[in-house]
């Protein structure tokens, strides 16, 4: 079992920045990738980015490419999502997820963080 604990998020004005974190514990050797998703009210969960757990390969959805950066602290098993140039449409609950594949669909991820709210005011 892998446990994922999220932190960060909150309220920011449009154009501002926020960082969300996801600390992994437990059987982390089972991880092949970590991803970030978000879900806005009334919308489906949306893939944002993933990072390879061992190789550090990163991939981004077009909607966040150039604005969001995923990174990993290998010593502490923490994955970050740095979000810059935030827009009101970035308002959502953000989730980290761990899985055994480097893919963009949520059903492939086995472990999920508790979610953290990000609100971008215009």
Coordinates of C-alpha atoms in Angstrom, one line a residue:
X1 CA 0.0 0.0 0.0
X2 CA 1.1 3.5 -0.8
X3 CA -0.1 6.5 1.2
X4 CA -0.2 10.0 -0.3
X5 CA -0.5 13.1 1.8
X6 CA -1.1 16.4 0.2
X7 CA -0.4 19.9 1.4
X8 CA -0.5 23.4 0.0
X9 CA -3.1 25.1 -2.2
X10 CA -5.4 27.8 -1.0
X11 CA -6.6 31.2 -2.3
X12 CA -4.6 33.3 -4.8
X13 CA -5.3 36.2 -7.2
X14 CA -5.3 35.6 -10.9
X15 CA -1.7 35.8 -12.2
X16 CA -0.3 34.6 -8.9
X17 CA 1.5 31.3 -8.0
X18 CA 0.9 28.4 -5.7
X19 CA 2.6 25.2 -5.0
X20 CA 1.0 21.9 -3.9
X21 CA 2.9 19.0 -2.5
X22 CA 2.3 15.3 -2.2
X23 CA 4.4 13.1 0.2
X24 CA 4.5 9.4 -0.6
X25 CA 5.0 6.8 2.1
X26 CA 4.6 3.1 2.5
X27 CA 5.5 0.7 -0.4
X28 CA 6.9 3.5 -2.6
X29 CA 8.9 0.9 -4.5
X30 CA 5.6 0.0 -6.3
X31 CA 5.4 3.4 -7.8
X32 CA 6.3 4.0 -11.5
X33 CA 4.9 7.4 -11.8
X34 CA 3.2 10.2 -9.8
X35 CA 0.6 12.5 -11.4
X36 CA -1.5 15.5 -10.7
X37 CA -5.2 15.8 -11.6
X38 CA -7.8 18.3 -10.8
X39 CA -11.6 18.4 -10.7
X40 CA -13.7 21.5 -10.9
X41 CA -17.3 21.6 -9.8
X42 CA -19.5 19.9 -12.3
X43 CA -16.6 18.8 -14.4
X44 CA -14.7 15.5 -14.9
X45 CA -11.4 14.9 -13.4
X46 CA -8.7 16.4 -15.6
X47 CA -5.1 15.1 -16.0
X48 CA -2.4 17.8 -15.6
X49 CA 1.0 16.2 -15.4
X50 CA 3.0 13.1 -14.4
X51 CA 6.6 12.4 -13.5
X52 CA 8.4 9.1 -13.7
X53 CA 9.2 7.9 -10.2
X54 CA 12.6 6.6 -11.1
X55 CA 13.5 8.2 -14.4
X56 CA 12.0 11.7 -13.7
X57 CA 10.4 11.8 -17.1
X58 CA 7.7 14.6 -17.2
X59 CA 4.7 15.1 -19.3
X60 CA 2.1 17.9 -19.3
X61 CA -1.4 18.5 -20.5
X62 CA -1.6 21.3 -23.1
X63 CA -3.8 23.3 -20.7
X64 CA -1.0 23.7 -18.2
X65 CA 2.1 23.4 -20.3
X66 CA 4.4 26.3 -19.7
X67 CA 2.6 27.4 -16.6
X68 CA 2.8 24.4 -14.3
X69 CA 5.9 22.5 -13.3
X70 CA 6.0 19.0 -11.7
X71 CA 9.1 18.0 -9.7
X72 CA 10.2 15.5 -7.3
X73 CA 12.3 15.5 -4.1
X74 CA 13.9 12.1 -4.3
X75 CA 15.3 12.1 -0.8
X76 CA 12.0 12.8 0.8
X77 CA 9.6 11.1 -1.7
X78 CA 7.7 14.4 -2.2
X79 CA 6.2 15.5 -5.6
X80 CA 5.4 19.1 -6.2
X81 CA 3.3 20.9 -8.6
X82 CA 4.4 24.6 -9.0
X83 CA 1.6 26.6 -10.6
X84 CA 2.3 30.0 -12.1
X85 CA 0.2 32.5 -14.0
X86 CA -2.9 31.1 -12.4
X87 CA -6.2 31.8 -14.0
X88 CA -9.7 31.7 -12.6
X89 CA -10.4 28.5 -14.6
X90 CA -7.6 26.8 -12.6
X91 CA -9.9 26.8 -9.6
X92 CA -10.5 23.2 -8.6
X93 CA -9.7 20.5 -6.2
X94 CA -6.2 19.2 -7.0
X95 CA -5.3 15.5 -6.5
X96 CA -2.0 13.7 -6.6
X97 CA -2.0 10.1 -7.7
X98 CA 0.5 7.2 -7.8
X99 CA 0.5 4.4 -10.3
X100 CA 2.3 1.7 -12.1
X101 CA 2.3 3.4 -15.5
X102 CA 3.1 6.7 -17.0
X103 CA -0.3 7.6 -18.5
X104 CA -2.8 10.4 -18.5
X105 CA -6.0 8.6 -17.6
X106 CA -7.1 8.5 -13.9
X107 CA -8.2 4.9 -13.9
X108 CA -4.6 3.7 -14.2
X109 CA -3.6 5.3 -10.9
X110 CA -4.0 3.1 -7.8
X111 CA -3.3 5.5 -5.0
X112 CA -4.7 9.0 -4.4
X113 CA -4.1 11.9 -2.1
X114 CA -6.9 13.5 -0.2
X115 CA -7.3 16.5 -2.5
X116 CA -6.5 20.1 -1.8
X117 CA -8.6 23.1 -2.9
X118 CA -7.1 25.8 -5.1
X119 CA -9.2 28.9 -5.6
X120 CA -8.1 31.6 -8.1
X121 CA -9.9 34.9 -7.7
X122 CA -10.2 37.2 -10.7

